[in-house]
Coordinates of C-alpha atoms and ligand atoms in Angstrom, one line a residue:
M18 CA 52.0 162.9 31.5
T19 CA 55.0 165.1 31.5
N20 CA 54.7 168.2 33.6
P21 CA 54.3 171.1 31.2
Q22 CA 56.4 173.6 33.2
P23 CA 59.5 174.3 31.0
L24 CA 62.8 173.6 32.8
N25 CA 66.3 174.9 32.4
I26 CA 68.6 171.9 32.2
L27 CA 72.4 171.8 32.0
Y28 CA 73.6 168.6 30.5
L29 CA 77.2 167.7 31.0
S30 CA 79.1 165.0 29.1
A31 CA 82.8 164.4 28.4
E32 CA 81.9 163.3 24.9
V33 CA 79.2 164.3 22.5
V34 CA 78.5 163.1 18.9
P35 CA 79.5 164.5 16.4
F36 CA 82.3 166.4 18.2
A37 CA 84.1 163.6 20.2
K38 CA 83.3 160.0 20.7
T39 CA 84.9 157.0 22.3
G40 CA 81.8 155.1 23.3
G41 CA 78.0 155.0 23.7
L42 CA 78.0 158.0 26.1
A43 CA 78.8 160.2 23.1
D44 CA 75.8 158.8 21.2
V45 CA 73.5 159.4 24.1
A46 CA 74.8 162.9 24.7
G47 CA 74.4 163.7 21.0
A48 CA 70.8 162.5 20.9
L49 CA 68.9 162.7 24.2
P50 CA 69.2 166.5 24.7
K51 CA 67.7 167.1 21.3
A52 CA 64.7 165.0 22.3
I53 CA 64.3 166.8 25.6
R54 CA 64.5 170.1 23.8
A55 CA 61.8 169.0 21.4
L56 CA 59.6 168.5 24.5
G57 CA 59.9 172.2 25.2
H58 CA 62.7 172.5 27.7
D59 CA 65.7 174.8 27.7
I60 CA 68.4 172.1 27.8
R61 CA 72.0 173.1 27.0
V62 CA 74.9 170.7 26.6
V63 CA 78.4 171.4 27.9
M64 CA 81.6 169.5 26.9
P65 CA 85.3 170.2 26.8
R66 CA 86.8 171.7 23.6
Y67 CA 89.5 169.1 22.9
G68 CA 92.1 169.9 20.3
R69 CA 90.2 167.7 17.8
V70 CA 87.1 169.9 18.1
E71 CA 88.0 172.4 15.5
V72 CA 86.4 175.8 15.7
A73 CA 86.2 176.3 12.0
K74 CA 85.0 172.8 11.1
F75 CA 82.1 173.0 13.5
G76 CA 81.4 176.7 13.1
L77 CA 81.9 177.5 16.8
Q78 CA 81.3 181.0 18.0
P79 CA 83.1 182.7 20.9
L80 CA 80.7 183.2 23.8
L81 CA 82.7 184.1 26.9
D82 CA 86.4 185.1 27.2
A83 CA 87.5 184.2 30.6
V84 CA 85.2 182.5 33.1
V85 CA 87.1 182.3 36.4
V86 CA 87.3 178.7 37.7
P87 CA 88.4 178.1 41.2
M88 CA 91.0 175.3 41.4
D89 CA 92.7 174.5 44.7
E90 CA 94.2 177.8 46.0
R91 CA 94.3 179.4 42.6
T92 CA 91.9 180.2 39.7
E93 CA 92.2 179.1 36.1
P94 CA 90.5 180.8 33.2
A95 CA 88.1 179.0 30.8
A96 CA 87.0 180.4 27.4
I97 CA 83.6 179.3 26.3
W98 CA 82.6 178.6 22.7
Q99 CA 79.1 177.9 21.4
G100 CA 77.9 175.5 18.8
S101 CA 74.8 173.3 18.5
I102 CA 73.4 169.9 17.7
G103 CA 70.2 169.0 15.9
A104 CA 67.8 171.1 13.8
G105 CA 64.4 172.6 14.1
A106 CA 62.6 172.1 17.4
G107 CA 65.4 169.9 18.6
Q108 CA 68.2 172.3 17.9
T109 CA 70.2 172.5 21.2
P110 CA 73.1 174.8 22.2
V111 CA 76.4 173.2 23.1
Y112 CA 78.9 175.1 25.1
F113 CA 82.6 174.1 24.8
V114 CA 84.9 174.7 27.7
D115 CA 88.3 175.7 26.3
S116 CA 91.6 175.7 28.2
G117 CA 95.1 175.6 26.7
R118 CA 96.3 174.0 29.9
Y119 CA 93.8 171.1 30.1
F120 CA 92.2 170.5 26.7
D121 CA 94.4 171.6 23.9
R122 CA 95.5 168.1 23.2
Q123 CA 94.5 165.6 20.6
G124 CA 93.1 162.9 22.8
I125 CA 90.1 162.8 25.1
Y126 CA 91.2 160.7 28.0
M127 CA 94.2 158.8 29.3
Y128 CA 96.3 161.7 30.5
P129 CA 98.0 161.6 34.0
D130 CA 96.0 164.8 35.0
D131 CA 92.6 163.5 33.9
A132 CA 91.0 164.0 37.3
E133 CA 92.2 167.6 37.4
R134 CA 91.1 168.1 33.8
F135 CA 87.5 167.0 34.4
I136 CA 87.2 168.8 37.8
F137 CA 88.1 171.9 35.8
F138 CA 85.5 171.1 33.2
A139 CA 82.7 170.5 35.6
R140 CA 83.5 173.5 37.7
A141 CA 83.8 175.7 34.6
A142 CA 80.4 174.5 33.6
L143 CA 78.9 175.7 36.9
E144 CA 80.6 179.1 36.6
T145 CA 79.5 179.5 33.0
C146 CA 75.9 179.4 34.1
R147 CA 76.6 182.1 36.6
A148 CA 78.5 184.2 34.0
L149 CA 75.5 183.8 31.6
D150 CA 73.0 184.5 34.4
W151 CA 71.2 181.4 33.3
R152 CA 70.0 179.4 36.3
P153 CA 69.6 175.7 35.7
D154 CA 66.7 174.0 37.5
V155 CA 68.5 170.7 37.0
I156 CA 72.1 169.7 36.3
H157 CA 72.2 166.4 34.5
C158 CA 75.7 164.8 35.2
N159 CA 77.0 161.8 33.3
E160 CA 79.8 159.4 34.4
W161 CA 82.6 160.1 36.8
H162 CA 83.9 163.2 34.8
T163 CA 81.1 165.3 36.1
A164 CA 80.3 163.4 39.3
L165 CA 81.6 166.1 41.7
I166 CA 78.9 168.5 40.8
P167 CA 76.3 167.1 43.2
N168 CA 79.0 167.0 45.9
W169 CA 79.8 170.7 45.3
L170 CA 76.2 171.8 45.3
K171 CA 75.7 170.2 48.7
T172 CA 78.9 171.7 50.1
V173 CA 80.9 174.6 48.6
Y174 CA 77.9 176.0 46.8
R175 CA 75.5 175.2 49.5
D176 CA 74.8 178.8 50.6
D177 CA 75.1 180.2 47.1
P178 CA 71.8 181.8 46.2
F179 CA 72.5 181.3 42.5
F180 CA 72.2 177.5 42.8
A181 CA 69.8 177.5 45.7
G182 CA 67.0 176.0 43.5
T183 CA 69.2 173.7 41.4
A184 CA 68.7 169.9 41.7
T185 CA 71.0 167.2 40.3
L186 CA 70.5 164.0 38.3
Y187 CA 73.4 161.7 38.0
T188 CA 73.5 159.1 35.3
A189 CA 75.9 156.2 35.5
H190 CA 76.5 154.6 32.1
N191 CA 78.9 151.9 33.2
L192 CA 80.0 151.1 36.7
E193 CA 83.3 149.8 35.5
Y194 CA 84.7 153.3 35.0
Q195 CA 84.5 155.0 38.4
G196 CA 87.3 157.5 38.3
I197 CA 89.4 156.5 41.3
F198 CA 92.1 158.9 42.4
G199 CA 94.0 160.0 45.5
Y200 CA 93.3 162.5 48.2
R201 CA 95.0 165.4 46.3
I202 CA 92.0 165.5 44.0
L203 CA 89.8 166.7 46.9
E204 CA 92.2 169.6 47.5
I205 CA 92.0 170.6 43.9
A206 CA 88.2 170.4 44.0
G207 CA 88.0 172.3 47.3
L208 CA 86.2 169.3 48.9
T209 CA 88.5 168.4 51.7
D210 CA 85.7 169.2 54.2
L211 CA 84.0 165.9 53.7
G212 CA 87.3 164.1 53.1
F213 CA 87.2 160.4 52.3
I214 CA 83.8 158.9 52.8
A215 CA 83.8 155.6 54.6
H216 CA 80.9 153.3 54.1
P217 CA 80.7 150.4 56.6
D218 CA 79.9 147.9 53.9
V219 CA 82.2 148.8 51.0
A220 CA 85.6 147.2 50.5
P221 CA 88.0 148.9 53.0
D222 CA 90.4 150.0 50.2
L223 CA 87.6 152.0 48.6
N224 CA 87.4 154.0 51.7
E225 CA 91.0 155.1 51.3
V226 CA 90.6 156.6 47.8
V227 CA 88.5 159.2 46.1
D228 CA 85.9 157.4 43.9
M229 CA 84.4 160.1 41.8
M230 CA 81.4 158.0 40.7
A231 CA 80.7 157.0 44.3
R232 CA 80.4 160.7 45.2
G233 CA 78.0 161.3 42.3
L234 CA 75.8 158.4 43.5
L235 CA 76.0 159.6 47.1
F236 CA 75.2 163.3 46.6
A237 CA 72.9 163.5 43.6
D238 CA 69.2 164.1 44.3
I239 CA 68.2 161.4 41.9
I240 CA 70.4 158.7 40.2
N241 CA 69.7 156.6 37.2
T242 CA 71.3 154.2 34.9
V243 CA 70.7 153.2 31.3
S244 CA 68.3 150.3 31.4
E245 CA 65.8 148.9 34.0
T246 CA 67.5 145.6 34.2
Y247 CA 71.0 147.1 34.9
A248 CA 69.4 149.3 37.5
R249 CA 68.4 146.2 39.4
E250 CA 71.6 144.2 38.6
I251 CA 73.9 146.8 40.1
L252 CA 72.2 146.4 43.5
T253 CA 74.0 143.0 43.7
P254 CA 77.7 142.3 44.3
E255 CA 77.9 140.5 41.0
F256 CA 77.2 143.6 38.9
G257 CA 77.7 146.4 41.5
Q258 CA 81.5 146.8 40.9
R259 CA 81.9 147.2 44.7
L260 CA 79.5 150.2 44.8
D261 CA 76.4 148.0 45.4
P262 CA 76.3 148.8 49.2
I263 CA 76.0 152.5 48.4
L264 CA 73.4 151.8 45.7
R265 CA 71.3 149.7 48.0
D266 CA 71.2 152.5 50.5
R267 CA 69.9 154.8 47.8
R268 CA 67.7 152.4 45.9
D269 CA 64.7 154.6 46.6
R270 CA 66.2 157.2 44.3
L271 CA 67.7 154.9 41.7
F272 CA 65.9 154.5 38.3
G273 CA 66.6 152.8 35.0
I274 CA 65.8 154.4 31.7
L275 CA 66.6 152.6 28.5
N276 CA 68.6 154.6 26.0
G277 CA 67.3 155.2 22.5
I278 CA 69.1 155.4 19.2
D279 CA 69.4 158.4 16.9
T280 CA 67.0 157.3 14.1
E281 CA 67.9 160.2 11.9
L282 CA 71.5 159.2 11.9
Y283 CA 70.7 155.5 11.7
N284 CA 67.9 155.0 9.2
P285 CA 68.2 152.1 6.6
A286 CA 65.7 154.0 4.4
T287 CA 68.0 157.0 4.0
D288 CA 71.4 155.7 4.9
P289 CA 73.9 157.0 2.4
H290 CA 76.4 154.3 3.2
V291 CA 74.4 151.2 2.4
E292 CA 74.2 149.6 -1.1
A293 CA 70.5 149.4 -1.2
Q294 CA 68.3 151.5 1.1
F295 CA 65.3 149.7 2.5
D296 CA 62.5 149.7 5.1
L297 CA 59.8 147.4 6.4
N298 CA 57.9 147.8 3.1
S299 CA 60.8 147.1 0.8
L300 CA 62.6 144.3 2.7
E301 CA 63.2 142.5 -0.6
R302 CA 65.9 145.1 -1.2
R303 CA 67.9 144.1 1.8
P304 CA 69.8 141.0 0.4
A305 CA 71.5 143.3 -2.2
N306 CA 73.4 144.7 0.8
K307 CA 74.7 141.3 1.9
A308 CA 75.9 140.5 -1.6
A309 CA 77.6 143.9 -1.8
L310 CA 79.4 143.5 1.5
Q311 CA 80.5 140.0 0.8
A312 CA 82.0 141.1 -2.5
E313 CA 83.6 144.2 -1.0
V314 CA 85.3 142.4 1.9
G315 CA 86.3 139.4 -0.3
L316 CA 83.9 136.7 1.0
P317 CA 82.1 134.3 -1.3
V318 CA 78.9 135.9 -2.4
R319 CA 76.3 133.4 -1.0
A320 CA 72.8 134.3 0.0
D321 CA 72.3 130.9 1.7
V322 CA 75.3 131.2 4.1
P323 CA 74.4 133.0 7.4
L324 CA 76.5 136.1 7.8
I325 CA 77.3 137.1 11.4
G326 CA 78.3 140.6 12.2
V327 CA 80.2 141.9 15.2
V328 CA 80.7 145.7 15.8
S329 CA 82.2 146.1 19.2
R330 CA 85.0 147.3 21.3
L331 CA 87.2 144.2 21.5
I332 CA 87.3 143.9 25.2
D333 CA 86.2 141.4 27.9
Q334 CA 83.1 143.3 28.8
K335 CA 81.8 142.7 25.3
G336 CA 82.1 138.9 25.6
L337 CA 85.1 138.4 23.4
D338 CA 86.3 135.6 25.6
L339 CA 83.1 133.7 24.9
I340 CA 83.3 134.4 21.2
A341 CA 86.9 133.1 21.2
A342 CA 85.8 129.9 22.9
I343 CA 83.2 129.0 20.3
V344 CA 84.5 130.5 17.1
D345 CA 86.1 127.4 15.7
P346 CA 83.1 125.1 15.8
L347 CA 80.9 128.1 14.7
L348 CA 82.9 128.3 11.5
R349 CA 83.6 124.6 11.0
Q350 CA 80.4 123.0 12.0
L351 CA 77.9 125.7 11.2
G352 CA 79.7 127.1 8.2
C353 CA 78.9 130.7 8.9
Q354 CA 80.6 133.8 7.6
L355 CA 81.9 136.3 10.2
V356 CA 82.7 140.0 9.7
V357 CA 84.2 141.8 12.7
M358 CA 84.8 145.5 13.1
G359 CA 86.3 147.3 16.2
T360 CA 89.4 147.9 18.2
G361 CA 90.4 146.9 21.7
E362 CA 92.8 144.7 23.5
A363 CA 95.9 143.5 21.7
R364 CA 95.2 139.8 22.5
Y365 CA 91.8 140.0 20.7
H366 CA 93.4 141.7 17.7
D367 CA 95.9 138.8 17.5
L368 CA 93.2 136.2 17.9
L369 CA 91.0 137.7 15.2
N370 CA 93.9 138.3 12.8
A371 CA 94.8 134.6 13.2
L372 CA 91.2 133.5 12.5
A373 CA 91.1 135.6 9.4
T374 CA 94.2 133.9 8.2
R375 CA 93.0 130.4 9.1
Y376 CA 89.5 130.9 7.7
G377 CA 90.2 133.2 4.8
D378 CA 87.0 132.6 3.0
Q379 CA 84.8 132.8 6.1
V380 CA 86.2 135.5 8.3
K381 CA 87.0 139.1 7.7
V382 CA 88.4 141.4 10.4
F383 CA 88.6 145.2 10.4
L384 CA 90.6 146.5 13.4
T385 CA 89.4 150.0 13.0
F386 CA 86.3 152.1 13.5
N387 CA 84.6 153.3 10.4
R388 CA 81.0 154.4 10.2
R389 CA 80.5 153.4 6.6
L390 CA 81.5 149.9 7.2
E391 CA 79.6 149.8 10.5
Q392 CA 76.4 150.7 8.8
R393 CA 77.0 148.4 5.9
I394 CA 77.4 145.5 8.4
Y395 CA 74.1 146.4 10.1
A396 CA 72.4 146.4 6.7
S397 CA 73.9 143.2 5.5
A398 CA 74.5 140.7 8.3
D399 CA 71.8 138.2 9.2
V400 CA 72.8 137.8 12.8
F401 CA 74.3 140.5 15.1
L402 CA 76.4 138.9 17.8
M403 CA 76.7 140.7 21.2
P404 CA 77.3 138.3 24.1
S405 CA 78.4 141.0 26.6
R406 CA 79.4 139.8 30.1
F407 CA 77.4 142.8 31.4
E408 CA 75.8 145.6 29.4
P409 CA 74.4 148.7 31.0
C410 CA 72.3 149.4 27.9
G411 CA 74.1 148.7 24.6
L412 CA 73.3 150.7 21.5
N413 CA 74.7 148.6 18.7
Q414 CA 72.1 145.8 19.2
M415 CA 69.4 148.3 18.8
V416 CA 70.9 149.9 15.7
A417 CA 71.4 146.4 14.2
M418 CA 67.8 145.4 14.9
H419 CA 66.6 148.7 13.3
Y420 CA 68.5 147.5 10.2
G421 CA 66.9 144.1 10.3
C422 CA 69.8 142.2 11.7
V423 CA 68.7 139.6 14.3
P424 CA 70.6 139.8 17.6
V425 CA 72.2 136.9 19.5
V426 CA 72.9 138.2 23.0
H427 CA 73.6 137.4 26.7
A428 CA 70.4 138.3 28.6
V429 CA 71.8 141.0 30.8
G430 CA 71.2 144.7 31.3
G431 CA 69.9 146.6 28.3
L432 CA 70.3 143.5 26.1
A433 CA 67.7 141.7 28.2
D434 CA 65.5 144.8 27.9
T435 CA 65.7 145.0 24.1
V436 CA 65.9 141.3 23.0
T437 CA 63.3 138.6 23.7
D438 CA 64.3 135.1 23.0
F439 CA 62.6 133.5 20.0
S440 CA 60.2 130.7 20.8
P441 CA 59.5 128.2 18.1
E442 CA 56.3 127.1 20.0
T443 CA 54.6 130.5 20.2
G444 CA 56.6 132.2 17.3
G445 CA 57.2 135.1 19.7
G446 CA 60.5 136.9 20.3
N447 CA 62.8 139.1 18.3
G448 CA 66.2 137.4 18.7
F449 CA 68.1 134.8 20.5
S450 CA 69.4 135.1 24.1
F451 CA 71.0 133.0 26.7
A452 CA 71.0 133.4 30.5
Q453 CA 74.2 131.7 31.7
Y454 CA 77.4 133.4 30.8
D455 CA 79.2 130.4 29.3
A456 CA 80.5 129.2 26.0
M457 CA 78.0 126.3 25.6
A458 CA 75.0 128.6 26.2
L459 CA 76.3 131.0 23.6
Y460 CA 76.9 128.2 21.1
T461 CA 73.5 126.7 21.7
A462 CA 71.9 130.1 21.0
L463 CA 73.9 130.4 17.8
V464 CA 72.9 126.9 16.7
R465 CA 69.2 127.9 17.2
A466 CA 69.7 131.1 15.2
V467 CA 71.4 129.3 12.3
E468 CA 68.7 126.6 12.3
T469 CA 66.0 129.2 12.3
Y470 CA 67.7 131.0 9.5
R471 CA 67.0 128.0 7.3
H472 CA 63.3 128.5 7.7
R473 CA 63.0 131.6 5.5
D474 CA 59.4 132.6 6.5
V475 CA 60.1 132.3 10.2
W476 CA 63.3 134.3 9.8
R477 CA 61.5 137.0 7.8
Q478 CA 59.1 137.4 10.7
L479 CA 62.0 137.8 13.1
V480 CA 63.6 140.5 10.9
R481 CA 60.2 142.3 10.6
R482 CA 59.8 142.2 14.4
C483 CA 63.3 143.6 14.9
M484 CA 62.7 146.5 12.5
S485 CA 59.3 147.3 14.0
A486 CA 60.7 147.9 17.5
D487 CA 60.5 151.5 18.7
F488 CA 64.0 152.5 19.8
S489 CA 63.5 156.3 19.2
W490 CA 64.4 158.6 22.0
T491 CA 61.0 160.3 22.5
R492 CA 59.7 157.9 25.1
S493 CA 62.9 157.9 27.2
A494 CA 63.2 161.7 26.9
E495 CA 59.8 161.9 28.7
K496 CA 61.0 159.6 31.4
Y497 CA 64.1 161.8 31.9
V498 CA 61.9 164.8 32.2
D499 CA 59.9 163.0 34.9
L500 CA 63.2 162.3 36.7
Y501 CA 64.1 166.0 36.5
F502 CA 60.9 166.9 38.3
R503 CA 61.5 164.2 40.8
A504 CA 65.0 165.5 41.5
L505 CA 63.5 169.0 42.1
A506 CA 61.0 167.5 44.5
V507 CA 63.8 165.6 46.4
K508 CA 65.9 168.8 46.4
R509 CA 63.1 170.8 48.0
Q510 CA 62.4 168.3 50.7
A511 CA 66.0 167.8 51.6
A512 CA 67.0 171.4 51.2
R513 CA 70.2 172.2 53.1
S514 CA 70.3 168.9 54.9
L515 CA 73.2 166.5 54.7
D516 CA 71.0 163.8 56.1
D517 CA 71.2 161.8 53.0
Y518 CA 74.6 160.5 53.8
A519 CA 74.5 160.7 57.6
V520 CA 74.3 156.9 57.5
L521 CA 77.9 156.9 56.3
K522 CA 80.7 157.2 58.7
R523 CA 83.0 160.0 57.9
K524 CA 86.7 159.3 58.4
A525 CA 88.3 161.1 61.3
Ligands
GLC618 C1 78.3 152.7 28.3 C2 77.7 151.3 28.5 C3 76.7 150.9 27.4 C4 75.7 152.0 27.2 C5 76.4 153.4 26.9 C6 75.5 154.5 26.8 O1 79.2 152.7 27.2 O2 78.7 150.3 28.5 O3 76.0 149.7 27.7 O4 74.9 151.8 26.0 O5 77.3 153.6 28.0 O6 74.7 154.7 27.9

C-alpha cells in the first residue's frame, strides 16, 4: 500500500541507540530509521555528538567543518561527523552535530542551557541539509528537543526556496516532558515574531511560557504519538498534560502508531547474554535461564515459585507507587520471588533496598542499568510487571513478551495495545491487565497471574502467545511512510498559509 516514490527524510532525535540512551526514544531512533530505509527511502538520522560519543569508538568520519548556525544575533559553528546504524539494506547514515560550546560534555540533558543546546542542534540539522545540498521531503522531529523545526519552517524559513517543498512530522513520545522555558528562548531561536501563543482553553500560565512541545504540535503538518490508545487518551484532560485543548483542535492530523522492538538486538534465539538460548520450538530450554538467574542473584533455585521481573525507570509514571502498596502481601501471601532492575527516584531506591533486606530470599534489587542482566531477566522471569500510571507505548513489555515473559500491566496507552487480558472462559489473551489505577486492581491481576501459573498447560499457552506476537518494526515503518506522504499532502494544501493556528489568539 505504501507509495513507491522514494522520499528524502531527515530524522532528528536527541538520543539514538547505540550512541546515547536515557529512555525508549533512543531505542526507537536506533531502529525505526533502519526499517524505513529498508523500504527504499533515503532517511538520514541526526543527533548531537555528546562527549560520550567517541569518534574512534564508533568510527565516525568528518563530513563538514563548519556549518554556520544562526543563534540570536550571532552565528555559531557546527562540525558534522558521519557514522551509521544497521547493516545491509537497512544501513542508515547518522550525522552528528558537534560543538565544543554545547555538546562537549559527558551528560545528555539536565544542563541549565538545555533549551539553547537543542535549539542549536535542530537549527544545525537544517543548515546541514543545505550545506550538503540534500533537500528533505519530510523532516521527522521527535520530542521537544526538535519541536521548533515546524515553527521555523512556517516562519523564518517560509520564503526559503530550499525548504519550499519540505513537510514536517512531529512525534510526541511522552507528553510529560514538554520543554518549558522563558521568552529568552524565542530570541535565541529567532522566533519572536509569533511570540507567546495564547490558546483560549489552555491553563493561563502556559500562555506565559515557551512550551517547545506545544509549538511542535501547533506547527507540524502531521503529528503522531507512539500508540493508538495514547493518541486517543491525550485528547482528554486526564492524559493531555494540559496540552489537550491544542490536541483537540488538531485531532484531524493526530495519529497513533505503535512502536516496534529491535528483534535483531532482542532475540532469545541468538542472545549472547542468556544462559540457554531458545525460541518457540525449543521452549523446554527456557527454564534453565530461570535456574541460572536465581543462582546468580542468590535466590533459592525453585522452578515452582513464580519469578516476577521488573525492568523500569523507578519513577511514579511506571507505577512504582502501586507496586509499593502491594509488595508485602505479594511476597507474604503469594510467596513470589521478585527481581528488580533500574534507577530512578531516591525514595524508591530506599524502599526497594529495604525490601531486599527484609525479604532476603525473595527479593533482589539492582539499582543500575545493565543490558546483560536486563536480558537475563526477560529470559528467566515468569511474569513481567509494568503497572504504569500512563504509558505512551512502552517497549519493555514487548521485549519481555518476545522472551516468553507474561506481562501484568495497567491497561493504558501502548500497554493496552499490546497486552490483552487472559480469559479463563475463552482461553484468549496474552497477559493480565487491569483498568482502574489502584492497588487492589493490581493485586487482583497478580493473584490471577499466580493462580494461572499453577496450571502448567494453560501457562505454556500464554507464553507461546506472547512469543508469537509480531512486534517487529516493519509494519509500523510502513505506517510512518504513509504519514510522511500525508504530511506532504497537508503541506501542499496549506502552503504559505498560517491559517492552521489562526484559531489561536496571539498575545499582543
Ligand atoms: C517514552 C514513553 C514510552 C515510549 C518511548 C518510545 O519513553 O514514555 O512509553 O515507549 O518514549 O516511544
